[in-house]
Short mmCIF file of C-alpha atoms and ligand atoms in Angstrom, two decimals:
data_model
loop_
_atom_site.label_atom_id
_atom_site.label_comp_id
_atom_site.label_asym_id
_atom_site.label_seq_id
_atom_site.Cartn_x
_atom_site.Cartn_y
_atom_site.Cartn_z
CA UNK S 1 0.00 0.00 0.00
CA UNK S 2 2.83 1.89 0.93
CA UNK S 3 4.42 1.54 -2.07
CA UNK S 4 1.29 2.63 -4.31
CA UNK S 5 0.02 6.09 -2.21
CA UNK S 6 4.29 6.89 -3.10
CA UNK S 7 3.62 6.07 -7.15
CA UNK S 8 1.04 8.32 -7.21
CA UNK S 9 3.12 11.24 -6.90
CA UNK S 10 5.58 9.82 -8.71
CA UNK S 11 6.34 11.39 -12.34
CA UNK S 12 5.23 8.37 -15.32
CA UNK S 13 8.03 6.30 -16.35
CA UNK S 14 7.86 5.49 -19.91
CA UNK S 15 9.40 2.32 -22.20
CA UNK S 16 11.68 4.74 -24.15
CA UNK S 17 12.69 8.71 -24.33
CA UNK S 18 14.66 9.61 -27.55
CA UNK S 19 17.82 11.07 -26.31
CA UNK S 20 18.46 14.24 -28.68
CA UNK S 21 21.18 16.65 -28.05
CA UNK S 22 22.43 20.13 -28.38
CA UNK S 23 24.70 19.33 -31.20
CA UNK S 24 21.61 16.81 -32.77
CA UNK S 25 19.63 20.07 -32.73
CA UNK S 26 21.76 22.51 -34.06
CA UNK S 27 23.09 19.86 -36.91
CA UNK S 28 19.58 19.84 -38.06
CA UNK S 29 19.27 23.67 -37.86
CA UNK S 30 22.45 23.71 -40.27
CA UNK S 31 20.74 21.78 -42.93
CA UNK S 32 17.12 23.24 -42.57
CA UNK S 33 19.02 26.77 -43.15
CA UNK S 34 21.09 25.51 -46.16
CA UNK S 35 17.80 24.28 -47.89
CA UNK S 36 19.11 20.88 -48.74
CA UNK S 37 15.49 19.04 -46.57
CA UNK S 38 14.97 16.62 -49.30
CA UNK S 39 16.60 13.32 -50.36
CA UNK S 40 18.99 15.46 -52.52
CA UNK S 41 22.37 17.14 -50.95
CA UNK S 42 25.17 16.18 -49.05
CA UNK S 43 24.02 14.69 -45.88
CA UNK S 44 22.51 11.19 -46.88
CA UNK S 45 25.47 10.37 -48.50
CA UNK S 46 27.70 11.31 -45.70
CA UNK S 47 25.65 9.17 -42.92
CA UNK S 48 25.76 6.37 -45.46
CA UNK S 49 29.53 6.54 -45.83
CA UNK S 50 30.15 6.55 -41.90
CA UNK S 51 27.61 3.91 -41.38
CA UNK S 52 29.41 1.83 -43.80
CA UNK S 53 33.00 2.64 -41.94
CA UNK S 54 31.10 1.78 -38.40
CA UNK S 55 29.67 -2.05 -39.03
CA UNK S 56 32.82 -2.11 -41.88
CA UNK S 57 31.00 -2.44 -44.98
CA UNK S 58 31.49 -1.91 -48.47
CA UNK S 59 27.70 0.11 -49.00
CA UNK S 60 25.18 1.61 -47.50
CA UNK S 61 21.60 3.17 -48.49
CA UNK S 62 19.73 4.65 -46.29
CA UNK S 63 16.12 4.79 -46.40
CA UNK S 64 12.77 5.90 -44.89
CA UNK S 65 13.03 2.81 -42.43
CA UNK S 66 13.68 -0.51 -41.22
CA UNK S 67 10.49 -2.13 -43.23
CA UNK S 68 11.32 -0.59 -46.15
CA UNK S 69 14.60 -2.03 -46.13
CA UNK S 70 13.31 -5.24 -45.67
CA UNK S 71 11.21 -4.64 -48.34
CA UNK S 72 14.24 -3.37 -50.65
CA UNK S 73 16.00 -5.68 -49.22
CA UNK S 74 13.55 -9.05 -51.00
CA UNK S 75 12.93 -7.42 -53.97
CA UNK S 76 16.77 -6.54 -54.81
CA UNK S 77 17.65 -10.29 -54.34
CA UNK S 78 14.63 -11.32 -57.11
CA UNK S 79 12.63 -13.22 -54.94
CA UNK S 80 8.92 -13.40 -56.33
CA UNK S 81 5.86 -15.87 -56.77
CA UNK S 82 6.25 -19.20 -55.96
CA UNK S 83 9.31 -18.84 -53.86
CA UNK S 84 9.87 -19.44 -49.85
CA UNK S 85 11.42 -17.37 -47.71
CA UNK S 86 12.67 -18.95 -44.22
CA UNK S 87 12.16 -16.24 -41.35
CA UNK S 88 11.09 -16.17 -37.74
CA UNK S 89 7.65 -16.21 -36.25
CA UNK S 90 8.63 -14.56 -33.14
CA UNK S 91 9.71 -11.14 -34.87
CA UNK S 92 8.12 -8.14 -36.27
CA UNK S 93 6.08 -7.99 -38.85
CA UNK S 94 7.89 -6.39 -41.30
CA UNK S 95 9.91 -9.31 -42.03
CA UNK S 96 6.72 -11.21 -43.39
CA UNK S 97 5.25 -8.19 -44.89
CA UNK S 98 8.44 -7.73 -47.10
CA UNK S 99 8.12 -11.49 -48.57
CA UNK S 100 4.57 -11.58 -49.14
CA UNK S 101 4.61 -7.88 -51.01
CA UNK S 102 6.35 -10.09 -53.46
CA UNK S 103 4.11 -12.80 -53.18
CA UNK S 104 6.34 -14.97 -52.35
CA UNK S 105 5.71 -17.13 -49.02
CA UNK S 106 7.20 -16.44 -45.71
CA UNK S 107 8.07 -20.39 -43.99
CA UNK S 108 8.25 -19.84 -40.22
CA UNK S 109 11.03 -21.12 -37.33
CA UNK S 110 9.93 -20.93 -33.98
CA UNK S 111 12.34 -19.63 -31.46
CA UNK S 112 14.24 -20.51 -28.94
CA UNK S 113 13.26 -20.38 -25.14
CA UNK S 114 16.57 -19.65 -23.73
CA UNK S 115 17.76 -16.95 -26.52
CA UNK S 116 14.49 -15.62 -27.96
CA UNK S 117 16.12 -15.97 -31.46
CA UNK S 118 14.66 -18.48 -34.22
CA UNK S 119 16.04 -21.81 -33.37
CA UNK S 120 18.67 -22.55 -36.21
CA UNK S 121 18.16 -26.14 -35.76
CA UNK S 122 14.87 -26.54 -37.18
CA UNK S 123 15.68 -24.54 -40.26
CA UNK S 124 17.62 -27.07 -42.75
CA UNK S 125 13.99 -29.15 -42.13
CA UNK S 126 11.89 -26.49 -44.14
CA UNK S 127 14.36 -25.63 -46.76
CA UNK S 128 13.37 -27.40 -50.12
CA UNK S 129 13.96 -26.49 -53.76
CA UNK S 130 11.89 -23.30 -53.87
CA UNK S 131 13.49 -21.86 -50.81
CA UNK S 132 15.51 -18.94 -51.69
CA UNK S 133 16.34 -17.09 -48.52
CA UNK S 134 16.93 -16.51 -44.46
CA UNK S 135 15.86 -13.79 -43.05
CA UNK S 136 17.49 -14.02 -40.05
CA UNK S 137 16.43 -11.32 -37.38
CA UNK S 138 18.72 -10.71 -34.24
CA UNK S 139 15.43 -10.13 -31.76
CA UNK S 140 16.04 -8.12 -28.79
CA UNK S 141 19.14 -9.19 -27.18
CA UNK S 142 21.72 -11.13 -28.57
CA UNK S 143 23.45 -11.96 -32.33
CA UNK S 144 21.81 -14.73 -33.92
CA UNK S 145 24.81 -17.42 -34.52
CA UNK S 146 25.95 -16.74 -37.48
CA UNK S 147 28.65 -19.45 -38.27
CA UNK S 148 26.13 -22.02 -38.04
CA UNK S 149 23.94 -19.85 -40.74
CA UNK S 150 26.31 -19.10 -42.78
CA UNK S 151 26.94 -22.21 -43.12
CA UNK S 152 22.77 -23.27 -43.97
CA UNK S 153 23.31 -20.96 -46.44
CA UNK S 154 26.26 -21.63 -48.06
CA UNK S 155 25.22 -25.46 -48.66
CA UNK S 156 22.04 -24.96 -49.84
CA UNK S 157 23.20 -21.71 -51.94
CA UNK S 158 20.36 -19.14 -50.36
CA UNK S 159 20.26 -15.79 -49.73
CA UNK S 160 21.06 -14.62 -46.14
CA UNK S 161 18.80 -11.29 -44.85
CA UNK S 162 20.33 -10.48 -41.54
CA UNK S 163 17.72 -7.65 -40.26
CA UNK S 164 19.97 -6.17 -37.28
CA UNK S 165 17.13 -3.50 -37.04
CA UNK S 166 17.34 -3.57 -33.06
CA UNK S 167 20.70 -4.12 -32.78
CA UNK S 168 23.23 -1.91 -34.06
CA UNK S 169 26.45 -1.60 -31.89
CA UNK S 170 26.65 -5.75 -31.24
CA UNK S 171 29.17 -8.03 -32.44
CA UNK S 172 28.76 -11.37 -32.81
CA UNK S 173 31.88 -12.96 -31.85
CA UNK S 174 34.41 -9.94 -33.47
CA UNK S 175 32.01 -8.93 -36.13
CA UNK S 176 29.45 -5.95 -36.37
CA UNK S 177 25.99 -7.57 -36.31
CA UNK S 178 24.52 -6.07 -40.26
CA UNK S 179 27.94 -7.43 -41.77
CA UNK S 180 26.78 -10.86 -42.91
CA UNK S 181 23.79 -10.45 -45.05
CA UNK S 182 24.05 -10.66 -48.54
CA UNK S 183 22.18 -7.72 -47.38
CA UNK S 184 21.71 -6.60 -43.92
CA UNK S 185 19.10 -4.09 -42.79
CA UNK S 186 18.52 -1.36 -39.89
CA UNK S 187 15.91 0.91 -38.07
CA UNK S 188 16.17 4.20 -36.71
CA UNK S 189 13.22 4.19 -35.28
CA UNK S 190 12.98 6.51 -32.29
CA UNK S 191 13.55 3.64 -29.95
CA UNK S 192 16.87 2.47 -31.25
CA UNK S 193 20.29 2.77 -30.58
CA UNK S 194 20.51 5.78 -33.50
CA UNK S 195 17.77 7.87 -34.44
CA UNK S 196 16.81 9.43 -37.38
CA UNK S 197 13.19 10.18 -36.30
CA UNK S 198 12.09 7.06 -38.85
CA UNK S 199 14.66 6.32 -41.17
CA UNK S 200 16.50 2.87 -41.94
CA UNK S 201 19.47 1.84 -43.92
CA UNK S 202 20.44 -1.37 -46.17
CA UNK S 203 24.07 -2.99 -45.85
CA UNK S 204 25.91 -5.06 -48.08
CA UNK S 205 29.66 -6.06 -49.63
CA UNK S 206 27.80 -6.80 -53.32
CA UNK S 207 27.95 -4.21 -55.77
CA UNK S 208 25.48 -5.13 -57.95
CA UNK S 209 23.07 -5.21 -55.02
CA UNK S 210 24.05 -1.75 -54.03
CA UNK S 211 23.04 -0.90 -57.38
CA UNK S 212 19.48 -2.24 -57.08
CA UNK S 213 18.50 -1.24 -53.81
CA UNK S 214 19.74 2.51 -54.94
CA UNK S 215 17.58 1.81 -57.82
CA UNK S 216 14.61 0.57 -56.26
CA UNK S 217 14.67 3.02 -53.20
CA UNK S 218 14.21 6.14 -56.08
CA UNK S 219 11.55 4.71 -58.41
CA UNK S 220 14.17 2.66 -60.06
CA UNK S 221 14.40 6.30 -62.53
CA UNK S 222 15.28 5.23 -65.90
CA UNK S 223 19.15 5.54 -67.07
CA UNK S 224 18.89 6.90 -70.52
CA UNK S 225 15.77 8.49 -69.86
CA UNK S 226 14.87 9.28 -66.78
CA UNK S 227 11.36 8.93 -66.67
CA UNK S 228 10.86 6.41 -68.24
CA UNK S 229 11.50 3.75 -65.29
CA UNK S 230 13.29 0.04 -65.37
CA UNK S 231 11.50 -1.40 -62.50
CA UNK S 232 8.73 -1.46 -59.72
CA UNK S 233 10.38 0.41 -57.11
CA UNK S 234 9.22 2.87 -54.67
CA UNK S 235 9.78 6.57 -53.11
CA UNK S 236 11.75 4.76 -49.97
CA UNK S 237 14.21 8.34 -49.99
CA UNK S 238 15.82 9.46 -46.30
CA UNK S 239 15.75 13.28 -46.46
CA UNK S 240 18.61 14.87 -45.54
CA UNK S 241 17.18 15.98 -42.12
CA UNK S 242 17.05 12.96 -41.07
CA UNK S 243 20.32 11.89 -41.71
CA UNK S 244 21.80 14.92 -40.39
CA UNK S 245 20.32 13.51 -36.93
CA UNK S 246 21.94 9.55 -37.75
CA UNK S 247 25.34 11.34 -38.50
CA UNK S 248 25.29 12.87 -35.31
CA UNK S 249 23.69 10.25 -33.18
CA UNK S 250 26.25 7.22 -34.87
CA UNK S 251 29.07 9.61 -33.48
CA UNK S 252 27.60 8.74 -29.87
CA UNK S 253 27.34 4.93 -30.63
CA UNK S 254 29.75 3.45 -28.40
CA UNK S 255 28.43 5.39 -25.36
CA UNK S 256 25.20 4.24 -25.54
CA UNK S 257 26.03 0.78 -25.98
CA UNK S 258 27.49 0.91 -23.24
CA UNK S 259 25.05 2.52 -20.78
CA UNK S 260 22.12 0.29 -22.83
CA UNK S 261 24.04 -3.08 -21.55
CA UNK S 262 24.98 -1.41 -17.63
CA UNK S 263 21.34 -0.82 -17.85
CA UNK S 264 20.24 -4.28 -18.89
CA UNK S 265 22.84 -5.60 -16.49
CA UNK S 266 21.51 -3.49 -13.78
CA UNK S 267 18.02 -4.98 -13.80
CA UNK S 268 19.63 -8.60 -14.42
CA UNK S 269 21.32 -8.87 -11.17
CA UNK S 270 18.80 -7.64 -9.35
CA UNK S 271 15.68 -9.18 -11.27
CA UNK S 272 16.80 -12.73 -12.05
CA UNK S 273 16.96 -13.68 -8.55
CA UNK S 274 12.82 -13.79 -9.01
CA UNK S 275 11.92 -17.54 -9.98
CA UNK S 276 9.09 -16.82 -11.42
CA UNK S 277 10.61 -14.73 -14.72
CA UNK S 278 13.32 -15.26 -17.23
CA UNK S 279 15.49 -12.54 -18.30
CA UNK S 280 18.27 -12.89 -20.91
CA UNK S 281 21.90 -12.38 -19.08
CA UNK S 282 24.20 -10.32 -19.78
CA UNK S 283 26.34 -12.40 -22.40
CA UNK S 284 26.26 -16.08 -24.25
CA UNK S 285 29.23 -17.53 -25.64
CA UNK S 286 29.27 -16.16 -29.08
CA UNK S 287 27.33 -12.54 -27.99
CA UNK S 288 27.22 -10.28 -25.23
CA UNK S 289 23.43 -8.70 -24.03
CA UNK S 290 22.94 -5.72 -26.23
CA UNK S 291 19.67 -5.21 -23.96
CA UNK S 292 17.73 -3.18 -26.71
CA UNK S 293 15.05 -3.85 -24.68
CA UNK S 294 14.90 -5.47 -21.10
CA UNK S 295 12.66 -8.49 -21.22
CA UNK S 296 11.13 -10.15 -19.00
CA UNK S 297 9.55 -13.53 -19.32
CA UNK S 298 6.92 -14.74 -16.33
CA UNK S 299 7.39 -18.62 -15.88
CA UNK S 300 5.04 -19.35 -13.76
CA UNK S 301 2.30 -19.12 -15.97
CA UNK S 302 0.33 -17.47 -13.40
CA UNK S 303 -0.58 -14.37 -14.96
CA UNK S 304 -0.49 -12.96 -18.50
CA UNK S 305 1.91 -10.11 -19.85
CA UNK S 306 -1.23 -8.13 -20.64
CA UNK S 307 -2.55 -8.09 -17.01
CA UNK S 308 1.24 -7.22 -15.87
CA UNK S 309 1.09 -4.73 -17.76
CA UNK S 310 -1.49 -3.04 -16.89
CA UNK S 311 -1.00 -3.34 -13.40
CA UNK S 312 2.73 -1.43 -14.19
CA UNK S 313 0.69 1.22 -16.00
CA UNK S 314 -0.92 1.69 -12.73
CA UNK S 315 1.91 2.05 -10.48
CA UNK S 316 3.20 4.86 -13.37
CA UNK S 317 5.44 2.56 -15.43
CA UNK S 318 5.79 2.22 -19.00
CA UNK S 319 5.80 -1.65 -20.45
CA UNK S 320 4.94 -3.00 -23.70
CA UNK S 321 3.63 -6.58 -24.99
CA UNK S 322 7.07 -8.37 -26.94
CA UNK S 323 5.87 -9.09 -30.51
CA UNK S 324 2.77 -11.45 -31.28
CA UNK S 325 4.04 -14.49 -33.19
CA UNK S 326 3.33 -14.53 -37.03
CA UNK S 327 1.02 -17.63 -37.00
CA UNK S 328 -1.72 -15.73 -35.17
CA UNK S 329 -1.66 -12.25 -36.78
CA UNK S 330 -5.31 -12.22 -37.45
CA UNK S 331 -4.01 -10.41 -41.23
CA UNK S 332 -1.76 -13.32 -41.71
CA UNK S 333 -4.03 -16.08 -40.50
CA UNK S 334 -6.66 -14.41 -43.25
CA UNK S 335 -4.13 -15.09 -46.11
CA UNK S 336 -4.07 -18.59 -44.84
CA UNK S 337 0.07 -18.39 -45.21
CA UNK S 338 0.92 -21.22 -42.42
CA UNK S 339 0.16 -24.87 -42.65
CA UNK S 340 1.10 -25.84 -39.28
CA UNK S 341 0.02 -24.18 -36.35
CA UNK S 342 1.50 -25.43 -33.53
CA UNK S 343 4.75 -23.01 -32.50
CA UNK S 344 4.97 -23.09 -28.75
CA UNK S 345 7.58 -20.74 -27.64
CA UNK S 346 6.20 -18.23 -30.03
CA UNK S 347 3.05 -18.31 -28.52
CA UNK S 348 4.46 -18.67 -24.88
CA UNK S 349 6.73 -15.49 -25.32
CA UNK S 350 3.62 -13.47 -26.91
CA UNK S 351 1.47 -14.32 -23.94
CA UNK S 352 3.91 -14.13 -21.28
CA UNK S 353 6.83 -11.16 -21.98
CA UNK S 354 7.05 -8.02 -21.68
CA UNK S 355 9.53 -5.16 -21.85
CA UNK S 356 10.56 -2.60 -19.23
CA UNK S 357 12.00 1.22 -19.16
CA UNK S 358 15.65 1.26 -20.52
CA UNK S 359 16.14 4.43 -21.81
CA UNK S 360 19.29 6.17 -21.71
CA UNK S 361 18.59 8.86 -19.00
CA UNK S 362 16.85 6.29 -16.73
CA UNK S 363 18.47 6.13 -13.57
CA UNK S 364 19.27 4.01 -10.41
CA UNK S 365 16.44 5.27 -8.16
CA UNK S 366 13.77 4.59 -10.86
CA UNK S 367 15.24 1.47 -11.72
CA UNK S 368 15.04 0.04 -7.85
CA UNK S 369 11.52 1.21 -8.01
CA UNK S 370 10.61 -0.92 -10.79
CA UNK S 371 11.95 -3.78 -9.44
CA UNK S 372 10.16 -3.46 -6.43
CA UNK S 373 7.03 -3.23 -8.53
CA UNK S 374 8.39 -6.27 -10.60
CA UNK S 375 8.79 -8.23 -7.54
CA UNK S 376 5.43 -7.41 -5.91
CA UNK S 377 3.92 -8.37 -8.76
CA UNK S 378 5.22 -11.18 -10.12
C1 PLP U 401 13.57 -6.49 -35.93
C2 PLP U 401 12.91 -5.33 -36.58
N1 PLP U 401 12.92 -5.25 -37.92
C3 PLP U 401 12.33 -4.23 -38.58
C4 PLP U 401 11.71 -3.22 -37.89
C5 PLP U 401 11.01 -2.15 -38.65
O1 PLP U 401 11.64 -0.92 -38.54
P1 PLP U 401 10.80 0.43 -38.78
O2 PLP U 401 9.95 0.65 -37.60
O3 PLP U 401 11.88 1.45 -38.93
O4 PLP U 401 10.03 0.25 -40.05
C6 PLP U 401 11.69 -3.25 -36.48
C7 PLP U 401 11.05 -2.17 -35.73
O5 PLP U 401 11.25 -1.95 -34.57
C8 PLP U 401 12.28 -4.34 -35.82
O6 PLP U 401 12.27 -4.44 -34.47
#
């Protein structure tokens, strides 16, 4: 009781606060005053040159986010009707939006309990002779492993997506997560690591791809005459405002790594010590935590994430549902995509985890307070 007369007065804590700075500011103010606001101008090309020097990359095109990307990202590689892509069910939906946009058929993995990633053993069982890509997304906390992948994908000769959307700044093993793709996508979203306000960016060693995703990201423009157009693309352009913001936000990346994992590590050591949830520690043996977002998974079955929730909400803290597996998005169930519908640690994460505040300001005193809440409740 205690406890709840004190949150009353207390300010709301929410999931995620944007951190912008002075110099964010006044390097938008620059380009708003030189005029350059659209696509055109130097900016868009400069953020794509120092993201490509950050996960060490040959290219780099930035767009107008991390599902268009994706999208870019199917399309470039030729997949259409009649051919399967292999991605996650526990994941966004962007990842089956961009396969079936090109009528081709998303084939679902379920995940893993332990790691919240798809679980790379089950995938060489789906592959057949129409498969023609992974997507492989890197969900939450740690890198995906990518040797074992890699390797899926080298003997069957598929396409590898890697969509590192919620994870820029992690290595797996010594590498930048978005460096093994054929081509590798991000978000910059105003809840990840680098914002752009919306914005996203495609990855990739190839340059032939480079060329097509350019292409299709600008209306795939015709090259002897320019409006009359090679391809079905779209108007997926970053303006240069926004990249203004991702140059000077990707100069900050290593700091807020770091204070997103003493965050995540924070809650851990206090927060696992509760039997009844599951949280992700801080490192596995190929990938430390990148704790994009802090999850917590109730195990005792006892109550749902939505009630939790809720009851968070009413003590004045921000938490948010994880993602609702692909085999029962009631859009996706319409299309009749999935032939089996069993996935059970899909389903059990949808029903039963939850994120918490990790933003960068958050601090020590709010932190204890959640747990306390945490702890009470679950
Ligand atoms: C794994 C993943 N992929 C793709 C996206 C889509 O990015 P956007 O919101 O920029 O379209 C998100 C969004 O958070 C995501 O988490």
């Amino acid at each position: 009781m205690k406890t709840k007369l004190s949150s009353n007065k207390r300010k709301f804590i929410p999931v995620s606060i944007p951190q912008i700075s002075k110099e964010d500011i006044s390097s938008i103010n620059k380009v708003l005053k030189k005029g350059w606001i659209s696509s055109d101008g130097p900016e868009v090309k400069i953020f794509e040159n120092e993201f490509s020097k950050k996960i060490n990359r040959k290219y780099s095109i930035a767009v107008s986010n991390g599902t268009a990307a994706l999208e870019i990202a199917v399309k470039a590689l030729g997949i259409k009707k009649n051919d399967e892509v292999i991605i996650p069910n526990f994941t966004i939906i962007s990842n089956a939006l961009a396969v079936i946009k090109q009528n081709a058929k998303p084939v679902l993995i379920d995940c893993d309990l332990k790691t919240w990633n798809m679980n790379l053993d089950d995938i060489e069982k789906k592959i057949n002779k129409r498969t023609k890509a992974i997507i492989v997304t890197h969900i939450y906390s740690f890198a995906n492993d990518m040797d074992k992948i890699l390797k899926i994908c080298k003997k069957h000769k598929i396409f590898l997506i890697e969509d590192a959307a919620e994870v820029l700044g992690l290595k797996y093993k010594n590498k930048m997560c978005g460096s093994f793709g054929d081509l590798s996508t991000f978000s910059f979203y105003a809840n990840k690591q680098v914002t752009c306000g919306e914005g996203g960016i495609i990855s990739t060693n190839n340059q032939q791809l480079y060329k097509k995703c350019k292409s299709l990201r600008n209306l795939c423009f015709g090259k002897t005459q320019r409006f009359n157009h090679d391809d079905v693309g779209w108007n997926y352009r970053m303006t240069n405002i926004q990249a203004a913001l991702g140059i000077n936000q990707l100069k900050r990346l290593d700091k807020i790594v770091k204070k997103k994992m003493s965050i995540g590590n924070y809650y851990y050591n206090k927060l696992s010590k509760n039997r009844n949830i599951y949280m992700t520690p801080p490192r596995i043996s190929y990938s430390k935590n990148i704790y994009w977002v802090v999850g917590i998974l109730i195990m005792n079955k006892k109550v749902l994430a939505s009630k939790i929730i809720k009851n968070l909400n009413r003590y004045g803290i921000g938490a948010r549902p994880f993602f609702w597996p692909m085999h029962s998005q009631n859009i996706l169930k319409k299309l009749k995509i999935f032939s089996k519908k069993s996935y059970p640690n899909a389903s059990y994460l949808g029903k039963y985890g939850f994120y918490i505040p990790s933003y960068l300001k958050l601090n020590n005193s709010k932190m204890n307070y959640i747990i306390s809440i945490i702890n009470k409740l679950i």
